[in-house]
Short mmCIF file of C-alpha atoms in Angstrom, two decimals:
data_model
loop_
_atom_site.label_atom_id
_atom_site.label_comp_id
_atom_site.label_asym_id
_atom_site.label_seq_id
_atom_site.Cartn_x
_atom_site.Cartn_y
_atom_site.Cartn_z
CA ASP Q 181 94.44 107.86 117.61
CA ILE Q 182 97.44 109.06 115.71
CA LEU Q 183 99.80 107.91 118.50
CA THR Q 184 98.14 104.48 118.80
CA THR Q 185 98.73 103.91 115.11
CA VAL Q 186 102.69 104.05 115.01
CA PRO Q 187 104.94 102.93 114.05
CA ALA Q 188 103.51 103.81 110.45
CA THR Q 189 104.00 105.72 107.41
CA LYS Q 190 102.12 109.22 106.83
CA SER Q 191 99.70 107.50 104.75
CA GLY Q 192 99.50 104.50 107.14
CA ILE Q 193 98.63 106.98 109.98
CA ARG Q 194 96.13 108.72 107.85
CA PHE Q 195 94.35 105.43 107.03
CA THR Q 196 94.31 103.93 110.47
CA ALA Q 197 93.34 107.13 112.12
CA GLY Q 198 90.67 107.77 109.68
CA LEU Q 199 92.09 111.17 108.84
CA SER Q 200 91.78 113.00 105.59
CA TYR Q 201 94.95 113.99 103.49
CA THR Q 202 94.55 117.66 105.00
CA GLN Q 203 94.06 116.59 108.53
CA GLY Q 204 97.28 114.40 108.44
CA LYS Q 205 99.33 117.13 106.50
CA ARG Q 206 98.39 119.27 109.54
CA HIS Q 207 98.52 117.01 112.54
CA VAL Q 208 101.57 114.89 112.07
CA PRO Q 209 103.94 117.68 111.81
CA TYR Q 210 102.44 119.28 114.88
CA LEU Q 211 103.16 116.25 116.72
CA ILE Q 212 106.39 116.00 115.46
CA ASP Q 213 107.09 119.69 116.38
CA GLU Q 214 105.82 119.24 119.75
CA GLY Q 215 108.02 116.16 120.13
CA TYR Q 216 105.25 113.44 120.32
CA LEU Q 217 106.37 111.60 117.12
CA GLN Q 218 109.59 111.08 115.58
CA PRO Q 219 110.44 110.18 112.23
CA SER Q 220 113.03 107.39 111.23
CA LEU Q 221 113.90 105.52 108.19
CA ASP Q 222 112.66 101.84 107.62
CA ALA Q 223 115.02 99.14 105.72
CA ARG Q 224 113.62 100.39 102.47
CA GLY Q 225 114.54 103.99 103.29
CA HIS Q 226 110.92 105.09 103.59
CA THR Q 227 109.98 107.35 106.71
CA VAL Q 228 108.10 105.99 109.43
CA TYR Q 229 106.86 107.68 112.37
CA GLU Q 230 107.18 106.40 115.90
CA ILE Q 231 105.95 107.33 119.26
CA SER Q 232 108.54 109.37 121.18
CA PRO Q 233 109.11 109.07 125.00
CA ARG Q 234 106.99 112.06 125.39
CA GLY Q 235 104.45 111.01 123.06
CA ARG Q 236 104.25 107.78 125.28
CA ARG Q 237 103.91 109.64 128.50
CA LEU Q 238 100.85 111.76 126.67
CA LEU Q 239 99.30 108.51 125.64
CA ASP Q 240 99.37 107.03 129.06
CA ILE Q 241 97.95 109.99 130.56
CA LEU Q 242 95.18 110.13 127.96
CA ASN Q 243 94.46 106.41 128.75
CA GLU Q 244 94.16 107.36 132.45
CA ILE Q 245 91.33 109.92 131.95
CA PRO Q 246 88.56 107.66 131.59
CA GLY Q 247 89.51 105.98 134.89
CA VAL Q 248 89.53 109.25 136.68
CA VAL Q 249 86.37 110.74 135.28
CA ASP Q 250 84.30 107.43 135.88
CA ASP Q 251 85.24 107.42 139.47
#
């Protein structure tokens, strides 16, 4: 769910994905460390998280799974 909510702030990710503060604090840094999300600054200087090319590939693969399993 996190990868589908971006670009967003960390609070926006938590709200949209239905994560608690603790879950967001754990999962967002993990996704950054693994190269699935990348932080950037918006026009107001706030950190916004965007999906990286590696994250896009992961999301594409995850979206293919239901089609493979249903066959």
